[in-house]
JSON list of C-alpha atoms in Angstrom, two decimals:
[
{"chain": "A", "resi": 774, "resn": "UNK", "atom": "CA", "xyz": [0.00, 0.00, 0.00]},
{"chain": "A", "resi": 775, "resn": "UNK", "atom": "CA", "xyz": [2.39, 2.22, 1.21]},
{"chain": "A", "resi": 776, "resn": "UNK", "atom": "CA", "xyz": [4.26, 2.27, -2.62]},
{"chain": "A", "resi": 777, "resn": "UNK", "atom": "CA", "xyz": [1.31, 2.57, -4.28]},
{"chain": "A", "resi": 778, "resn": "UNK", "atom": "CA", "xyz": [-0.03, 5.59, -2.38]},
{"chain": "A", "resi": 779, "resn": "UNK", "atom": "CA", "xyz": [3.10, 6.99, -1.42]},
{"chain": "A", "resi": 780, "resn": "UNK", "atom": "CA", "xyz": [5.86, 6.23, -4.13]},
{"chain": "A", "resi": 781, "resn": "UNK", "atom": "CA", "xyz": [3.79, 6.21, -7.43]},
{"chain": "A", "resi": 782, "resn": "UNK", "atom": "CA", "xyz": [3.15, 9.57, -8.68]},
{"chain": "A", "resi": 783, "resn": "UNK", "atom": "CA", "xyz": [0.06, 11.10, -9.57]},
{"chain": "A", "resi": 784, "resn": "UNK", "atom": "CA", "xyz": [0.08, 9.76, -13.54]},
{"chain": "A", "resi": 785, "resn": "UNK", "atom": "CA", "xyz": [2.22, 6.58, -12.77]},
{"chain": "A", "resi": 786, "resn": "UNK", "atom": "CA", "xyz": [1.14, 3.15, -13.71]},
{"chain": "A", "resi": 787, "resn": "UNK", "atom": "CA", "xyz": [1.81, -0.27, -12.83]},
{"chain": "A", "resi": 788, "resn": "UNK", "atom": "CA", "xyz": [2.18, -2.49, -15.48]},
{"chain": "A", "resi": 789, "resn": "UNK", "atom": "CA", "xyz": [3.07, -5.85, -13.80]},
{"chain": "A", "resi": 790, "resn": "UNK", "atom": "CA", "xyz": [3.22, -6.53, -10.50]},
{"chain": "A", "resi": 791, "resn": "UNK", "atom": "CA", "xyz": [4.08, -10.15, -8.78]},
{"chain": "A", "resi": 792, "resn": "UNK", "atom": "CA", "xyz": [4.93, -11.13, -5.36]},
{"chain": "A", "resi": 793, "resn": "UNK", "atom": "CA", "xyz": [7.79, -12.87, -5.04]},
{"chain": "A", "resi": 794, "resn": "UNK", "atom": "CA", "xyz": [7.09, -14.82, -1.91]},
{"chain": "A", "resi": 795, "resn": "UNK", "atom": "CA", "xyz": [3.55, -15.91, -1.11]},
{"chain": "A", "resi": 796, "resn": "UNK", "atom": "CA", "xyz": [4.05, -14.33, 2.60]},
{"chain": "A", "resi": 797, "resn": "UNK", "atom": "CA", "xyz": [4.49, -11.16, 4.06]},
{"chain": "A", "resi": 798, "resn": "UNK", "atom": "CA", "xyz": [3.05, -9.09, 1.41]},
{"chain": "A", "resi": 799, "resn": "UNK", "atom": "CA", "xyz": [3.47, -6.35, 2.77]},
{"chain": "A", "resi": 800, "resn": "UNK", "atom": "CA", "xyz": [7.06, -6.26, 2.98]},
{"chain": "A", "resi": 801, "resn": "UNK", "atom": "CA", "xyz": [8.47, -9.30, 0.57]},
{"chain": "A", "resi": 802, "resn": "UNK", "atom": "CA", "xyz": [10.00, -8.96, -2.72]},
{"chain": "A", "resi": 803, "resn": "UNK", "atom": "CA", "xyz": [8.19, -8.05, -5.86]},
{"chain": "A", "resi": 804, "resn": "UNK", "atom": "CA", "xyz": [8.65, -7.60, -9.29]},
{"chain": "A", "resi": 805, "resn": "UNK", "atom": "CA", "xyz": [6.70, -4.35, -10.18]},
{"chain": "A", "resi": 806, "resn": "UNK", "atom": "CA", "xyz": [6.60, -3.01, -13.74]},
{"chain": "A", "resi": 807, "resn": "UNK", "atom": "CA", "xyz": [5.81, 1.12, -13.70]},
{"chain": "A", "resi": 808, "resn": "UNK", "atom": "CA", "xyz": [5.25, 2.96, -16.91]},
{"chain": "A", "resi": 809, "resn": "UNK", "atom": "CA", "xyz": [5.84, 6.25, -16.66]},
{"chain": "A", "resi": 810, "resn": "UNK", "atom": "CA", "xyz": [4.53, 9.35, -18.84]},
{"chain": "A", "resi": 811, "resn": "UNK", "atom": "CA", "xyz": [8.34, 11.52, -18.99]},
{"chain": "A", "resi": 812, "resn": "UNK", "atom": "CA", "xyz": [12.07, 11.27, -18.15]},
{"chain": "A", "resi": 813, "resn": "UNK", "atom": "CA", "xyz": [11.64, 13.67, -15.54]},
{"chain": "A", "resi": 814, "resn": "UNK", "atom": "CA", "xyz": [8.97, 11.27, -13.57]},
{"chain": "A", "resi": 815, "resn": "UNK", "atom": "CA", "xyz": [11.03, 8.59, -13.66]},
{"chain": "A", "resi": 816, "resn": "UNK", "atom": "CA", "xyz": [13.75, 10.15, -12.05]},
{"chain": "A", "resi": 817, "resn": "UNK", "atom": "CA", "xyz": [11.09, 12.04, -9.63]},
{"chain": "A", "resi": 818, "resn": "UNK", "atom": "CA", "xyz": [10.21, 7.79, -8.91]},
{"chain": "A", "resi": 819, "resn": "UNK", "atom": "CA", "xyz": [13.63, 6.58, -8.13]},
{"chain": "A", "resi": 820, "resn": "UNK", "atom": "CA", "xyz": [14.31, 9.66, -5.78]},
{"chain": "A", "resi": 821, "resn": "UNK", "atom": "CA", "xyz": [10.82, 8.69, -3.80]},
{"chain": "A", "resi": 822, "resn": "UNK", "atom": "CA", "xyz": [12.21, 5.05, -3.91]},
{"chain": "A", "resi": 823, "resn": "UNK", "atom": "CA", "xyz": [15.15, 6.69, -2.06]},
{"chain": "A", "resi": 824, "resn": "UNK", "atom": "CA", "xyz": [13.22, 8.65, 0.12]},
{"chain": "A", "resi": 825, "resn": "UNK", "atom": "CA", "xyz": [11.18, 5.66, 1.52]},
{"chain": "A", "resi": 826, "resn": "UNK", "atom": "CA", "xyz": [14.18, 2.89, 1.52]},
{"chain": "A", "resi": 827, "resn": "UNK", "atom": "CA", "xyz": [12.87, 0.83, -0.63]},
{"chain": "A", "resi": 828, "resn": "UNK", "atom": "CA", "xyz": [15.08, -1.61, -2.33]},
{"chain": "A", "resi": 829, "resn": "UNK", "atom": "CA", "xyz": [14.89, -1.88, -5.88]},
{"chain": "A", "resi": 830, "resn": "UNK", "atom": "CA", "xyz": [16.88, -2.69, -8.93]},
{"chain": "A", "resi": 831, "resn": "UNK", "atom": "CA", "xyz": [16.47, -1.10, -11.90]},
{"chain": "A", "resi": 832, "resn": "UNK", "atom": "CA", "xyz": [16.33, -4.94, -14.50]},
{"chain": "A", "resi": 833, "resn": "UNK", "atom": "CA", "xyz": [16.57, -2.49, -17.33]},
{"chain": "A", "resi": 834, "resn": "UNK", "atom": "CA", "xyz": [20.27, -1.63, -16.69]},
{"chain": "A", "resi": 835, "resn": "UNK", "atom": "CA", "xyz": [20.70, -5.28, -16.21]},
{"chain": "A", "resi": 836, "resn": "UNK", "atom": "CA", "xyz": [19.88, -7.17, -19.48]},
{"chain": "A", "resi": 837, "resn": "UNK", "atom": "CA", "xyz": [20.53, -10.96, -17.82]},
{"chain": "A", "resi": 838, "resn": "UNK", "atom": "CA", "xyz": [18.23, -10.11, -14.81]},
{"chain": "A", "resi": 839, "resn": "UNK", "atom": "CA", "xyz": [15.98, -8.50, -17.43]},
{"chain": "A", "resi": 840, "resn": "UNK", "atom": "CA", "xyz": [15.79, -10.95, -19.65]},
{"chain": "A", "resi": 841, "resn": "UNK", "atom": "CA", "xyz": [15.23, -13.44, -17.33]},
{"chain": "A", "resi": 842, "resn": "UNK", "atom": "CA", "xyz": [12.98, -11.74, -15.46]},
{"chain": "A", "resi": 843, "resn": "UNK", "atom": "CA", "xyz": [10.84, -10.18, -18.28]}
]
């Protein structure tokens, strides 16, 4: 919840999302896909991913964790 409501921006959209782990949701790993409508949101997204800890890694500077992944 907290991502969704607090992370996302206001014209942000999720275009996959998949828990990881079948327990503790609320806290496990995903894989979440967000689309994005400019450069400039995506970089305001990352520094809100900062701002709230969240853990992430960016699979499309990786192309063997995106490719397997995607």
């Amino acid at each position: 919840k907290e991502f969704v409501n607090k992370v996302l921006g206001p014209t942000d959209d999720i275009t996959r999302f998949e828990y990881m782990q079948k327990t503790n949701k609320e806290n496990g790993p995903a894989l979440v896909g967000v689309e994005v409508q400019s450069r400039q949101d995506y970089h305001l997204l990352v520094q809100r991913l900062h701002e709230f800890q969240i853990q992430f890694t960016e699979l499309n500077k990786n192309d063997t964790l995106f490719g397997y992944l995607v």
